[in-house]
mmCIF file of C-alpha atoms in Angstrom:
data_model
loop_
_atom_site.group_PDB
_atom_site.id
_atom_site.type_symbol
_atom_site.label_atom_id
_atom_site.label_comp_id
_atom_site.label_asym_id
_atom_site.label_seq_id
_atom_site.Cartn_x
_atom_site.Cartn_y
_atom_site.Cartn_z
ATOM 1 C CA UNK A 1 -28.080 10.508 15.458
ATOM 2 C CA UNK A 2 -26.044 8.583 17.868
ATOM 3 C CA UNK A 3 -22.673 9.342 15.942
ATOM 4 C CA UNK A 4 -23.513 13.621 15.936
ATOM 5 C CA UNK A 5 -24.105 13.445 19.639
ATOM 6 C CA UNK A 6 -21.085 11.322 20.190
ATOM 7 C CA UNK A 7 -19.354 14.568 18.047
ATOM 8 C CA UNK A 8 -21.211 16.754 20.033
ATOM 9 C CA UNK A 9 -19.849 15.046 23.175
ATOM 10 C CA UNK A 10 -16.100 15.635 21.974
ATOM 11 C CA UNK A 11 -16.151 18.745 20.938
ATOM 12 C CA UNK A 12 -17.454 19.970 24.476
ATOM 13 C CA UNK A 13 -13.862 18.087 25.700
ATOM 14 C CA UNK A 14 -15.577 15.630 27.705
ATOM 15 C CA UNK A 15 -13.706 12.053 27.413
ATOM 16 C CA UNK A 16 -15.285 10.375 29.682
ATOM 17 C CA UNK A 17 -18.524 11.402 28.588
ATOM 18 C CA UNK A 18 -17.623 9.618 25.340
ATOM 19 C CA UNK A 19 -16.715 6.559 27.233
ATOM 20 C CA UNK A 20 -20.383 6.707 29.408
ATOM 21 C CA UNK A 21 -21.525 7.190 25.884
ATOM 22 C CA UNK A 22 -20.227 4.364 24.476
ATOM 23 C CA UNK A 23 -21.219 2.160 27.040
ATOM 24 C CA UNK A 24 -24.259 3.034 27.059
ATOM 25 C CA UNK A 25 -24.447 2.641 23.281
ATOM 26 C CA UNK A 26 -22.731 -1.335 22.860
ATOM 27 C CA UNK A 27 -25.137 -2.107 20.216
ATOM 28 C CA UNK A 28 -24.892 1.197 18.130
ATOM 29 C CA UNK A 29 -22.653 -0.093 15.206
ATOM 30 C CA UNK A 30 -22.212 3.608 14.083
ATOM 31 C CA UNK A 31 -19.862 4.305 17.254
ATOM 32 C CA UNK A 32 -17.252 2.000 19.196
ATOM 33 C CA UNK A 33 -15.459 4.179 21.950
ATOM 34 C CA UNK A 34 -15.069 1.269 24.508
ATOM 35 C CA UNK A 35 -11.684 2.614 26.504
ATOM 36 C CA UNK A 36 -9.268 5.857 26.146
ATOM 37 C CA UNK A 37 -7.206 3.055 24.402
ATOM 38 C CA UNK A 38 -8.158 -0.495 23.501
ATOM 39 C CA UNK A 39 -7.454 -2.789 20.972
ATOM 40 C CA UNK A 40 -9.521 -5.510 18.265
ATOM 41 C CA UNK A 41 -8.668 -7.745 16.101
ATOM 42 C CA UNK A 42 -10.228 -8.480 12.393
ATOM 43 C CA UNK A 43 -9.821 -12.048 10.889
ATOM 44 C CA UNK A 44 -9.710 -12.656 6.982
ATOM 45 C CA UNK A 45 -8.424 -15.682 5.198
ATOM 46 C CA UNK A 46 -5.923 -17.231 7.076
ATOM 47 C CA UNK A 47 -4.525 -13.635 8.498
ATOM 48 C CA UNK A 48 -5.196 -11.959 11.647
ATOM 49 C CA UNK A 49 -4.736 -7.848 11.949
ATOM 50 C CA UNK A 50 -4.587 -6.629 15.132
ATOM 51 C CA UNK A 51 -5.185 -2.856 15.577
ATOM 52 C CA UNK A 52 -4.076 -0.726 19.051
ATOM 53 C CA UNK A 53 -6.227 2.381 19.229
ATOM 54 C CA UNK A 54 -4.251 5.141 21.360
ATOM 55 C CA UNK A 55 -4.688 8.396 23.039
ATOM 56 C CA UNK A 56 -1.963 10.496 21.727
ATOM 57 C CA UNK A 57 -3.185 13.024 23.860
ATOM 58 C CA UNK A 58 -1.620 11.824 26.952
ATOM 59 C CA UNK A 59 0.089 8.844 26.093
ATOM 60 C CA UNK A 60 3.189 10.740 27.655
ATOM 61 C CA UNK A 61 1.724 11.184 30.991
ATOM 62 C CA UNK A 62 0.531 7.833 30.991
ATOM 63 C CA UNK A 63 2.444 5.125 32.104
ATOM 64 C CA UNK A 64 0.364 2.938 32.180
ATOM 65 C CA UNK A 65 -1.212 3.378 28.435
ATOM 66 C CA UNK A 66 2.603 3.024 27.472
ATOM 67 C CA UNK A 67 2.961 -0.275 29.330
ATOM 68 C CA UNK A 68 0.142 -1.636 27.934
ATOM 69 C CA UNK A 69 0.925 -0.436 24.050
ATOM 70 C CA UNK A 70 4.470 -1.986 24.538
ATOM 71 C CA UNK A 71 3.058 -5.482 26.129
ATOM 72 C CA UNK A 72 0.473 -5.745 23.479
ATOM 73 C CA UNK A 73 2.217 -4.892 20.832
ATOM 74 C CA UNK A 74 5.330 -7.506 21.827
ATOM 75 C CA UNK A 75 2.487 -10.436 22.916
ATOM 76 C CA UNK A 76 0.647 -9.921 19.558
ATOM 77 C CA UNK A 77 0.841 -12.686 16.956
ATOM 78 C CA UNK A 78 -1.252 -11.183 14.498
ATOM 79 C CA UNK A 79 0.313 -10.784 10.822
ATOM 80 C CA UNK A 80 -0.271 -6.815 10.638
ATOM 81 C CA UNK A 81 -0.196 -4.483 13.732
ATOM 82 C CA UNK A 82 -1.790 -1.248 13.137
ATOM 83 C CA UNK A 83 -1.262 1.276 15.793
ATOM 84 C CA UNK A 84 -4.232 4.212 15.316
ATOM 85 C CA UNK A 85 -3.784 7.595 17.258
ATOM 86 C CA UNK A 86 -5.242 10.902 16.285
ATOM 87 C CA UNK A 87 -1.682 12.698 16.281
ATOM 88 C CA UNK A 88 1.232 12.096 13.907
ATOM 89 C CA UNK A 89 4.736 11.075 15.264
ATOM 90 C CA UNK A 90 6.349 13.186 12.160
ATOM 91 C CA UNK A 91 4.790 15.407 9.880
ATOM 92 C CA UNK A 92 5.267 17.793 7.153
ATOM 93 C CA UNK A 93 1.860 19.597 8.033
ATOM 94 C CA UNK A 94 0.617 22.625 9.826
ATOM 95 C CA UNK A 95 1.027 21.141 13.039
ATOM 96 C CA UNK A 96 4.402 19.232 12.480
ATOM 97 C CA UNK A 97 6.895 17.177 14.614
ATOM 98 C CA UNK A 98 5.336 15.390 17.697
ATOM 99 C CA UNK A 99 8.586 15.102 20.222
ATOM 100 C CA UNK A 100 6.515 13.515 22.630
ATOM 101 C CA UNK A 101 5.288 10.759 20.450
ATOM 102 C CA UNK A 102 8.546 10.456 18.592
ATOM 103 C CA UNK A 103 10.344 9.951 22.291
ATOM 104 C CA UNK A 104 7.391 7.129 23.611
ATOM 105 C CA UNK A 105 5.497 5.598 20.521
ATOM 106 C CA UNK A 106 8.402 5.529 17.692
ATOM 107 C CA UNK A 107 10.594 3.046 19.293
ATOM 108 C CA UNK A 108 7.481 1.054 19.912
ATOM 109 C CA UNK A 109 6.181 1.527 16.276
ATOM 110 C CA UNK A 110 9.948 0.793 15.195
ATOM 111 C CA UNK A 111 9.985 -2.612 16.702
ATOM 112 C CA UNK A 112 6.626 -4.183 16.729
ATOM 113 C CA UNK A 113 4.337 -2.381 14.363
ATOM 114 C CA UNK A 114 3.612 -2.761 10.466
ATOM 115 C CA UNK A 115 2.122 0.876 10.213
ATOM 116 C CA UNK A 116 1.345 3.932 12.415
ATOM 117 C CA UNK A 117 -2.156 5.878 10.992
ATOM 118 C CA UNK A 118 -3.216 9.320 12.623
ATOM 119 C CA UNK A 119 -5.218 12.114 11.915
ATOM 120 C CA UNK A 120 -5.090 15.769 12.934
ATOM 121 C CA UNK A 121 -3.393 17.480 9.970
ATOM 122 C CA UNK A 122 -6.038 18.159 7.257
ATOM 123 C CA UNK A 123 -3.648 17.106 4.748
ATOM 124 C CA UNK A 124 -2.620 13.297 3.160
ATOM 125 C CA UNK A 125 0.455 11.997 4.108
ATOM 126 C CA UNK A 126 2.462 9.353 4.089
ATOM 127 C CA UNK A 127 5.969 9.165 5.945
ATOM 128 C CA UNK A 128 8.656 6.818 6.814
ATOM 129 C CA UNK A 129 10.464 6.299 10.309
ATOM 130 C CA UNK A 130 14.383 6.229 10.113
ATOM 131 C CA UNK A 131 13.557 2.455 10.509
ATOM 132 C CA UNK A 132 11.269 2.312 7.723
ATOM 133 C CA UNK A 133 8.073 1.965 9.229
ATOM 134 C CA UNK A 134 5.499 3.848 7.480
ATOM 135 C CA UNK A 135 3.417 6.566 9.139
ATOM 136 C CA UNK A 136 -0.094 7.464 7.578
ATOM 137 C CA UNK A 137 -1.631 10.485 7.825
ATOM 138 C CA UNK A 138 -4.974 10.822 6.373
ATOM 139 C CA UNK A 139 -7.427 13.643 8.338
ATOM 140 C CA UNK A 140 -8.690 16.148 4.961
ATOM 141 C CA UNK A 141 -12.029 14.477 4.975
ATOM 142 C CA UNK A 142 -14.052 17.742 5.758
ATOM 143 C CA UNK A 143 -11.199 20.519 5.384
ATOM 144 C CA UNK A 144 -7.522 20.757 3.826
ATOM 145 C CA UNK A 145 -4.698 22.454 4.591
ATOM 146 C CA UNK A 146 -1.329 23.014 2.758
ATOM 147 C CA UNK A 147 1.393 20.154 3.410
ATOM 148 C CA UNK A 148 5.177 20.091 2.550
ATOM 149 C CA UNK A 149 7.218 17.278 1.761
ATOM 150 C CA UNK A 150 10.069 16.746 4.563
ATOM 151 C CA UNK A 151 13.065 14.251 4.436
ATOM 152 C CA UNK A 152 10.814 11.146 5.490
ATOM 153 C CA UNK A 153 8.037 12.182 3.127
ATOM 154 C CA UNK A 154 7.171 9.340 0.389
ATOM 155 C CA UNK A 155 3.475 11.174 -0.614
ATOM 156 C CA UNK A 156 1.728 14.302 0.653
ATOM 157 C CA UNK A 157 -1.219 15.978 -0.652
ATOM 158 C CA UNK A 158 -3.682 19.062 0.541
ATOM 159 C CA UNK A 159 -6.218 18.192 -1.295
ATOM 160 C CA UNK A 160 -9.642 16.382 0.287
ATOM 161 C CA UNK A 161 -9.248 12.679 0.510
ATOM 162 C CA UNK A 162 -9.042 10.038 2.591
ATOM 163 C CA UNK A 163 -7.202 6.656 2.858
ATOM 164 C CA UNK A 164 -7.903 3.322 2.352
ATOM 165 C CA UNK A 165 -5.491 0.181 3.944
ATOM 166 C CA UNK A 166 -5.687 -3.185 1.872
ATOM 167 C CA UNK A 167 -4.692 -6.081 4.086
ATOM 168 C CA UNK A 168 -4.358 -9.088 1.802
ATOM 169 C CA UNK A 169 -1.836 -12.102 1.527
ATOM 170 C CA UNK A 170 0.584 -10.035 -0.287
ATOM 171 C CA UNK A 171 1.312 -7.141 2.604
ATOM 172 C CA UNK A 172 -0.645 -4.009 3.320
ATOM 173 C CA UNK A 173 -1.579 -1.530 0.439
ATOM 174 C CA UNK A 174 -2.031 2.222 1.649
ATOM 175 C CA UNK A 175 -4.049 4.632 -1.129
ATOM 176 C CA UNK A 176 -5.088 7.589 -1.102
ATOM 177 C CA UNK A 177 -7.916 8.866 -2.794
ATOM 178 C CA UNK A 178 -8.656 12.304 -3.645
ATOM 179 C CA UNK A 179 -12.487 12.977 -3.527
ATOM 180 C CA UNK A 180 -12.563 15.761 -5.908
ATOM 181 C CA UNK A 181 -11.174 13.908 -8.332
ATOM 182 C CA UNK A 182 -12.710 10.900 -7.654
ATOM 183 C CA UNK A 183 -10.078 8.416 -8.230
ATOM 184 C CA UNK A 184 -7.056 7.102 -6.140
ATOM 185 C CA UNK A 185 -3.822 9.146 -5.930
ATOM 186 C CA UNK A 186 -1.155 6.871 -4.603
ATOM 187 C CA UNK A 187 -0.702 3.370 -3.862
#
């Protein structure tokens, strides 16, 4: 119940009522909004991923969000870095090309980051920077939309799905799994 008011709360537009929510909530496992960004890290084996959890929203009008993704992504020592934000940089979707992402997060992403994952298209995705860094897209869970394949697209898919990312000592594995068909799509 805690995680449909928490949906409830977001879909009235209310941030910071998510944040007074989450606070209030510490111990509810089902829902970790601590901060409009924040990061963790997750230990296994002898690796250490750190993941950076954004607001896309306004990370362009916020100078001080974009300070703090650039020092922690250049302080972190962690073997994967895994930037989250609900928006795509690029994206052959309905909603496309994100010039205000591709202006302040790429270059971050470019230089410090092992993988960019967003949301917001209801399609399956996944694109490469000019650098090479991949971008994930994975938001069809509930609805899907039609995709295209642009120049930086390596997979795309409309059909419901999600992701999954493998972190292991070998790298980072991205699949995609299509729900209706019950097995995964890519790897």
């Amino acid at each position: 119940i805690m995680v449909i008011d928490a949906i409830v709360l977001a879909l009235l537009g209310s941030i910071d009522a998510l944040l007074a929510h989450g606070a209030a909530n510490e111990s509810d496992e089902g829902f970790t909004f601590p901060a409009r960004y924040y990061s963790f890290d997750v230990a296994f084996a002898d690796k250490r991923a750190d993941f950076f959890i954004l607001d896309t929203h306004v990370l362009a009008s916020d100078p001080a969000q974009r300070a703090w993704i650039k020092a922690e992504l250049k302080a972190s020592t962690a073997d994967f870095k895994i930037v989250v934000g609900h928006q795509p940089v690029h994206s052959g979707g309905l909603h496309g090309d994100h010039p205000h992402l591709d202006e302040t997060l790429l270059p971050l992403l470019d230089a410090y980051a092992d993988i960019y994952v967003s949301g917001h298209e209801h399609d399956q995705q996944l694109l490469l920077t000019d650098r090479g860094t991949p971008q994930l897209i994975s938001g069809s869970a509930g609805e899907s939309r039609d995709t295209n394949a642009i120049d930086r697209t390596v997979f795309s898919t409309a059909a419901k799905g999600f992701a999954t990312l493998e972190l292991s000592d070998e790298g980072l594995r991205v699949g995609m799994v299509d729900v209706d068909a019950g097995r995964t799509v890519f790897s």
